[in-house]
Short mmCIF file of C-alpha atoms in Angstrom, two decimals:
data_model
loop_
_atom_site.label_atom_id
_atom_site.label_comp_id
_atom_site.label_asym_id
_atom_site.label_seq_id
_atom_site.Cartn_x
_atom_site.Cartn_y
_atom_site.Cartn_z
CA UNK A 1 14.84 2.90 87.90
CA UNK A 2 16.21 2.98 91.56
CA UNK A 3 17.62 0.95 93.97
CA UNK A 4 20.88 0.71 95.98
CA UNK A 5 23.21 -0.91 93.65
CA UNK A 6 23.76 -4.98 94.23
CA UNK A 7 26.05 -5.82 96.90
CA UNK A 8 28.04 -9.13 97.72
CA UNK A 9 26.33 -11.79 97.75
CA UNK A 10 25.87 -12.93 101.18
CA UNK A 11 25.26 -16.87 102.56
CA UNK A 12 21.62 -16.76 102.49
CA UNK A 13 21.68 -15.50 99.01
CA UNK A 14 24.29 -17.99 97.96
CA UNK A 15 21.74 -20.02 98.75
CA UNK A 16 19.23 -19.14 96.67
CA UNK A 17 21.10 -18.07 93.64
CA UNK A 18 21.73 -22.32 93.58
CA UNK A 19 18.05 -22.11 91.36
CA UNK A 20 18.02 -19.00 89.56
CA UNK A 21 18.84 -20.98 86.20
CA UNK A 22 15.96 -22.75 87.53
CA UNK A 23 13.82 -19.75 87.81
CA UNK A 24 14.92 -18.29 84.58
CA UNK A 25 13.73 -21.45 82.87
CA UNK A 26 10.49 -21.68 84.51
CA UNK A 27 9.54 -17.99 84.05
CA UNK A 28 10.70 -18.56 79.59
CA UNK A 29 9.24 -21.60 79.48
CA UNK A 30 6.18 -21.12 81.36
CA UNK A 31 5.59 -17.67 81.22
CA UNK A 32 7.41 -15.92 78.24
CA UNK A 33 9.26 -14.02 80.54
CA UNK A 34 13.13 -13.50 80.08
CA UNK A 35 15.00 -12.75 83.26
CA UNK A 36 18.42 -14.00 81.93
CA UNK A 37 19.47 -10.60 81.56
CA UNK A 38 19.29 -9.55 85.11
CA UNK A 39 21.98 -9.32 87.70
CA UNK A 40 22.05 -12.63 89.25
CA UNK A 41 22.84 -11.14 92.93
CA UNK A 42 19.48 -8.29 92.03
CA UNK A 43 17.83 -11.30 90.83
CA UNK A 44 18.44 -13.48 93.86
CA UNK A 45 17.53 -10.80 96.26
CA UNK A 46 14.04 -10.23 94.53
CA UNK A 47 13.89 -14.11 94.47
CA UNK A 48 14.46 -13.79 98.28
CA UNK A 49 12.00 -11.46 98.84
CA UNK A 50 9.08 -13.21 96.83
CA UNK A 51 9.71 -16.45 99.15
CA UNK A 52 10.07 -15.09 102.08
CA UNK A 53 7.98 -11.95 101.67
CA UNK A 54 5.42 -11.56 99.54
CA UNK A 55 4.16 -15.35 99.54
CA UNK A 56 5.50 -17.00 102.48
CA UNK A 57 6.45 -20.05 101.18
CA UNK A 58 8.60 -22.66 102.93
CA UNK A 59 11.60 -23.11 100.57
CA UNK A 60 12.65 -22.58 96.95
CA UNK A 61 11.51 -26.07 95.49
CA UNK A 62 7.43 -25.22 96.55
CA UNK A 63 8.04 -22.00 95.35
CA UNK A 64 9.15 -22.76 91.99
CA UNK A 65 6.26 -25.06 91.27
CA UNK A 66 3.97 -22.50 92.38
CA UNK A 67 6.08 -20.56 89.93
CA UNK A 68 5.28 -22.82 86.96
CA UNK A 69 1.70 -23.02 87.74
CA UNK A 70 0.60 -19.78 89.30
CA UNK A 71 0.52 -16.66 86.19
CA UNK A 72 -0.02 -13.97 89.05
CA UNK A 73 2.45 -15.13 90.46
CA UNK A 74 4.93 -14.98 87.60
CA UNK A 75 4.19 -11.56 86.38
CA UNK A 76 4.36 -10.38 90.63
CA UNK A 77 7.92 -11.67 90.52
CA UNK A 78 9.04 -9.88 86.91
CA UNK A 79 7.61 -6.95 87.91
CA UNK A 80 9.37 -6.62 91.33
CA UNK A 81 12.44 -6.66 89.15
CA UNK A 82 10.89 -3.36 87.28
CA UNK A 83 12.02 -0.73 90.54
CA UNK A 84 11.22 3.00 89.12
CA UNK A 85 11.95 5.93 91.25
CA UNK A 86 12.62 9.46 90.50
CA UNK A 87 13.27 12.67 91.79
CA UNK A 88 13.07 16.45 90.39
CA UNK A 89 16.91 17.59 89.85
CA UNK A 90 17.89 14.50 91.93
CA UNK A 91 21.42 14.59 92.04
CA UNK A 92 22.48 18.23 92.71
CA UNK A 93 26.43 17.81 91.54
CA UNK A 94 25.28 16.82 88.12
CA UNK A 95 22.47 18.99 87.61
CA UNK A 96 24.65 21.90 88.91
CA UNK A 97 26.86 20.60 86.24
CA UNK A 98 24.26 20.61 82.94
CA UNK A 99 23.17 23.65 84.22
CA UNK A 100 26.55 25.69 83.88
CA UNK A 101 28.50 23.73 81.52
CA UNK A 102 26.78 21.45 79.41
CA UNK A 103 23.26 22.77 78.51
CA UNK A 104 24.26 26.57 77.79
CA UNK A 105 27.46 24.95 75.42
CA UNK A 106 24.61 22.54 73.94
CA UNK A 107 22.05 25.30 73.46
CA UNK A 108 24.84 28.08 72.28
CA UNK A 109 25.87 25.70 69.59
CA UNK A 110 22.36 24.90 68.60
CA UNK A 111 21.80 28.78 68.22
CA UNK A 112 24.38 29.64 66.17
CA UNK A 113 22.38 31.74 62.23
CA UNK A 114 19.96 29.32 62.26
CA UNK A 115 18.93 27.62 65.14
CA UNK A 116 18.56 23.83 64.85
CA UNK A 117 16.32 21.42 67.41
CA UNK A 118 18.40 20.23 70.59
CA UNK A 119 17.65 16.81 71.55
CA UNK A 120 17.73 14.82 74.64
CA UNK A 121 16.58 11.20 75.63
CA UNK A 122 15.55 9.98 79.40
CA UNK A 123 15.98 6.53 79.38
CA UNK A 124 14.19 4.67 82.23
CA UNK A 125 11.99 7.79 82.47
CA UNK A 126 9.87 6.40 85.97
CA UNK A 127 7.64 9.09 86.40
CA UNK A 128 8.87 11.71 84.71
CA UNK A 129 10.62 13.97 87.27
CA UNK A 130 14.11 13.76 85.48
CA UNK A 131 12.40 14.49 81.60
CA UNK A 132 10.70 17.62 83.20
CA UNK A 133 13.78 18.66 85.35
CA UNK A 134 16.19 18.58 81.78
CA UNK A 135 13.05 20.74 80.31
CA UNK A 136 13.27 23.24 83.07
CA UNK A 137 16.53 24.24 82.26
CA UNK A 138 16.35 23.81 78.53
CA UNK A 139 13.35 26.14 78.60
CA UNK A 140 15.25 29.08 81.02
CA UNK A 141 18.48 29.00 78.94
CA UNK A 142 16.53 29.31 75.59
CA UNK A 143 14.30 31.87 76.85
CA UNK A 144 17.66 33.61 78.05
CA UNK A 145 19.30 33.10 74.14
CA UNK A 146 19.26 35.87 71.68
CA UNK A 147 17.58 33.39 69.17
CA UNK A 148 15.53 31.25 70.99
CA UNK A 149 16.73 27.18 70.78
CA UNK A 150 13.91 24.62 69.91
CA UNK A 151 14.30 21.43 71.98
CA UNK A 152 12.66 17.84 72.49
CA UNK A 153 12.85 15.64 75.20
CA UNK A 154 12.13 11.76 73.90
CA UNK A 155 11.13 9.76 77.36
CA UNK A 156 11.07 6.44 77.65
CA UNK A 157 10.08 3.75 80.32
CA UNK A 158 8.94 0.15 80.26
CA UNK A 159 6.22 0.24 82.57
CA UNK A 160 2.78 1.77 81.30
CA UNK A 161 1.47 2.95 84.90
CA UNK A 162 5.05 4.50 85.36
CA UNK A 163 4.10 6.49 81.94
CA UNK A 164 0.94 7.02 82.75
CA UNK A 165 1.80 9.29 86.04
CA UNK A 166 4.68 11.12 83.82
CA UNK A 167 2.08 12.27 81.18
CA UNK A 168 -0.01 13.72 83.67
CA UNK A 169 2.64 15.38 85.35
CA UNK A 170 1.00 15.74 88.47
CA UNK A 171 3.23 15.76 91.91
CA UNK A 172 2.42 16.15 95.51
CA UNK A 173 4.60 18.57 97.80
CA UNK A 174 7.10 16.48 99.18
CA UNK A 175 8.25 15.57 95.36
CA UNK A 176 8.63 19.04 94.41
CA UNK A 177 10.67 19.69 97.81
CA UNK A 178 14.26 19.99 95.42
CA UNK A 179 12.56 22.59 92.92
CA UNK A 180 13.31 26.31 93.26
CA UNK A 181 10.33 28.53 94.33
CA UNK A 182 10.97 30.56 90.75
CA UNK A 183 10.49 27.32 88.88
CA UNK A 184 7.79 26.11 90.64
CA UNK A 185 6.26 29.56 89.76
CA UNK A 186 6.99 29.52 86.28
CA UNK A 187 6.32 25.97 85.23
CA UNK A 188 4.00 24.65 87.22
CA UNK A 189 0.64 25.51 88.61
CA UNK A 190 -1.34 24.48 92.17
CA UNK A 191 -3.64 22.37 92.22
CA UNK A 192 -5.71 20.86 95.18
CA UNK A 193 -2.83 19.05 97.12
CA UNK A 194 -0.08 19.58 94.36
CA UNK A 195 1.17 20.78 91.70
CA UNK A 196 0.39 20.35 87.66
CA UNK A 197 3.61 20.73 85.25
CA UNK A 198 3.11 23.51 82.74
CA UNK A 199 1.28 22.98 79.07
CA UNK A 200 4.90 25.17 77.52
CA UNK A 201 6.78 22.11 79.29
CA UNK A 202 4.32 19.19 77.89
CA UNK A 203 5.23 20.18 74.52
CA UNK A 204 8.66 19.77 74.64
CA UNK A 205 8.82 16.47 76.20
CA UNK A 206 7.26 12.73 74.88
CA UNK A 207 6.80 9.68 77.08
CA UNK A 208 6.71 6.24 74.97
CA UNK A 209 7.33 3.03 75.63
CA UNK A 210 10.58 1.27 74.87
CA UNK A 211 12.52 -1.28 76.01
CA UNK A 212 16.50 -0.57 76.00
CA UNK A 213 16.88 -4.50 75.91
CA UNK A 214 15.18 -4.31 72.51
CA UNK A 215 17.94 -5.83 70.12
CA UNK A 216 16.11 -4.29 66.97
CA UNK A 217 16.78 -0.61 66.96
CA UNK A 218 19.05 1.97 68.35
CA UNK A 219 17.08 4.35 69.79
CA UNK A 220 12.72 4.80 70.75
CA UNK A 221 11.12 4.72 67.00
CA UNK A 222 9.33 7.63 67.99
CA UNK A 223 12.18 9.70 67.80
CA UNK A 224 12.52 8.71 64.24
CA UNK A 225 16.32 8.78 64.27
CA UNK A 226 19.28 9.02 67.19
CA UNK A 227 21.34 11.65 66.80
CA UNK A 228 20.78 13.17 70.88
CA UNK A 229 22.83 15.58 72.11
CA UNK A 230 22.32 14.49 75.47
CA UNK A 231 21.14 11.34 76.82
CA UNK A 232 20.27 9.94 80.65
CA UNK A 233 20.12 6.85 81.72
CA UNK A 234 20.63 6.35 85.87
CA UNK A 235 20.30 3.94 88.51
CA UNK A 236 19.65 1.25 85.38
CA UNK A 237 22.77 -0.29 84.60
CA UNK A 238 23.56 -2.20 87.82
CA UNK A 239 20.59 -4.21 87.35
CA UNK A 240 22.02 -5.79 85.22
CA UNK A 241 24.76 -8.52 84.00
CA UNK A 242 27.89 -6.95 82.91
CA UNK A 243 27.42 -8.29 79.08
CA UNK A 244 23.77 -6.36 78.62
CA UNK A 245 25.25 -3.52 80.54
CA UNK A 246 27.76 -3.33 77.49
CA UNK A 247 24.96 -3.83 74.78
CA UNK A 248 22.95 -0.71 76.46
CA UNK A 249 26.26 1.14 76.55
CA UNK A 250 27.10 0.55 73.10
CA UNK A 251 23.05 1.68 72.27
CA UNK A 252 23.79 4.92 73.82
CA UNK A 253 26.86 5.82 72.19
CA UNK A 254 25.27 4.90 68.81
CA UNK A 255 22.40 6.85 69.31
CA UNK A 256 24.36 10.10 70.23
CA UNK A 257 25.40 12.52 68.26
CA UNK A 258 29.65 13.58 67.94
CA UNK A 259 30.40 14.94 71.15
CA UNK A 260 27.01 14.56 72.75
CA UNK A 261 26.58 13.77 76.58
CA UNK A 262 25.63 11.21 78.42
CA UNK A 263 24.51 11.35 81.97
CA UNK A 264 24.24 8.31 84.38
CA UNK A 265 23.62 7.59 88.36
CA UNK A 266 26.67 8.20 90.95
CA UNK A 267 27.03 4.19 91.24
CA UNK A 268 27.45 3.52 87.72
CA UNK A 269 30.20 5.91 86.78
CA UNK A 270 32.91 2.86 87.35
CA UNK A 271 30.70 0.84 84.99
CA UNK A 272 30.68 4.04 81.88
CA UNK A 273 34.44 4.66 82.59
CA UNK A 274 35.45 1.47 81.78
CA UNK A 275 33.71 1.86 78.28
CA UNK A 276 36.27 3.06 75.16
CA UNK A 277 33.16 5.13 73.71
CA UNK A 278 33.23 7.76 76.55
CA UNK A 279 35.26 10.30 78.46
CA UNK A 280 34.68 11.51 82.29
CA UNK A 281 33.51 15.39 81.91
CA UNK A 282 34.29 16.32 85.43
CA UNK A 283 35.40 13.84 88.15
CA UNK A 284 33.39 13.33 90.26
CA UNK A 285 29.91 13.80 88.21
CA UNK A 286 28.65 11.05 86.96
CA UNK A 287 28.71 12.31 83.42
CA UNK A 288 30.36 11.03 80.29
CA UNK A 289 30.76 12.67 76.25
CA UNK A 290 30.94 10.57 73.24
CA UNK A 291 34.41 10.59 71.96
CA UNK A 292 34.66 11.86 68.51
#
């Protein structure tokens, strides 16, 4: 998920976070849909842009009966709340960072007699361009190992089209602009206007569906148990209110292994800092290790 993190609420918005409890209601009651969890300034800006966007109408009162009554309607506004973007080795410091430091230490461990699978989850996949950018560097630095490592990268999303483009794995030229001309040769081949991820990367990496709301389990079933080595989970936290921000926080730390990693965007570092479960690997990169 991306989106520039919530700012300060300004007057206008003020103004129409007055109904969001409102709103909330509505959308349960009507609708089954839960949007208690969301940031209430996120939510009142997507609120704002519904109205005065997307169907015009004159003021919040008309709009939330048309809420109640209209089911498009409802399911346009929850899934303007669902904002996925993604880009191959998107933040350069970090990746520069896994790349070095963390993956070789990961896969060097993972080598040692016997080796054993390394694991990694993308939370809040999008379209898969993180997943596949982890898998490029897994699948160099185990190549480049003396026993080669076995990895699996468990993706997850909540949106089924966002899935849907991941497991093809197909991108057009201006999303591969950040991958080196030696990757693009060796995982990925052209086709028509684009270019088609490798079959050696597609069977290291699964895209599911799960929900990191989901109060029932730790980590996506299909990975049978937690235990990652490294997880990701950027540009997601700030959506939300600071109490679910903590429950997904405390998810990740549970479902990582002693002393496994934890990546997140450049605006949420403040947000992971403040949690007791992790420590800052290098200031200013926006990743994190589960204290032991």
């Amino acid at each position: 998920m991306e989106c520039n993190p919530p700012s300060k609420i300004s007057d206008q918005e003020r103004q129409l976070a007055l109904p969001l409890d409102q709103v909330i209601q509505v959308m349960r009651q009507a609708h089954g849909h839960d949007l208690s969890s969301f940031d209430k300034v996120f939510l009142a800006k997507s609120l704002e842009r519904r109205i005065g966007g997307a169907v015009a109408e004159e003021d919040t009162a008309a709009y939330l009966r048309r809420l109640a009554e209209d089911r498009t309607e409802a399911d346009a506004l929850r899934q303007s709340l669902n904002i996925g973007y993604s880009e191959f080795f998107r933040d350069p410091l970090v990746f520069a960072l896994l790349e070095k430091l963390v993956l070789p230490g990961l896969v060097e461990a993972k080598g040692k007699i016997v080796p054993t699978e390394l694991r990694v989850w993308s939370a809040g996949c999008s379209d898969g361009q993180e997943a596949w950018s982890v898998a490029i560097l897994l699948e160099d630095l185990s190549a480049a190992h003396q026993r080669p490592v076995p990895f699996r990268i468990i993706a997850t999303d909540i949106s089924d089209a966002a899935l849907g483009s991941a497991r093809q794995g197909v991108y057009d030229h201006p999303a591969v602009q950040n991958v080196r001309v030696k990757h693009l040769r060796n995982y990925f081949s052209a086709e028509g206007a684009g270019y088609v991820v490798a079959s050696r990367l597609r069977e290291r990496v699964d895209f599911s569906t799960y929900d990191l709301l989901d109060g029932r389990s730790v980590c996506p079933p299909v990975s049978l148990y937690g235990d990652f080595d490294l997880i990701l989970c950027c540009n997601l936290l700030f959506y939300y209110r600071p109490e679910i921000r903590l429950k997904i926080l405390d998810k990740v730390c549970r479902a990582l292994c002693p002393g496994g990693y934890f990546v997140t965007g450049e605006a949420e570092k403040d947000i992971v800092a403040q949690h007791d479960g992790f420590c800052a690997v290098a200031s200013p990169a926006a990743v994190f290790q589960k204290k032991k």
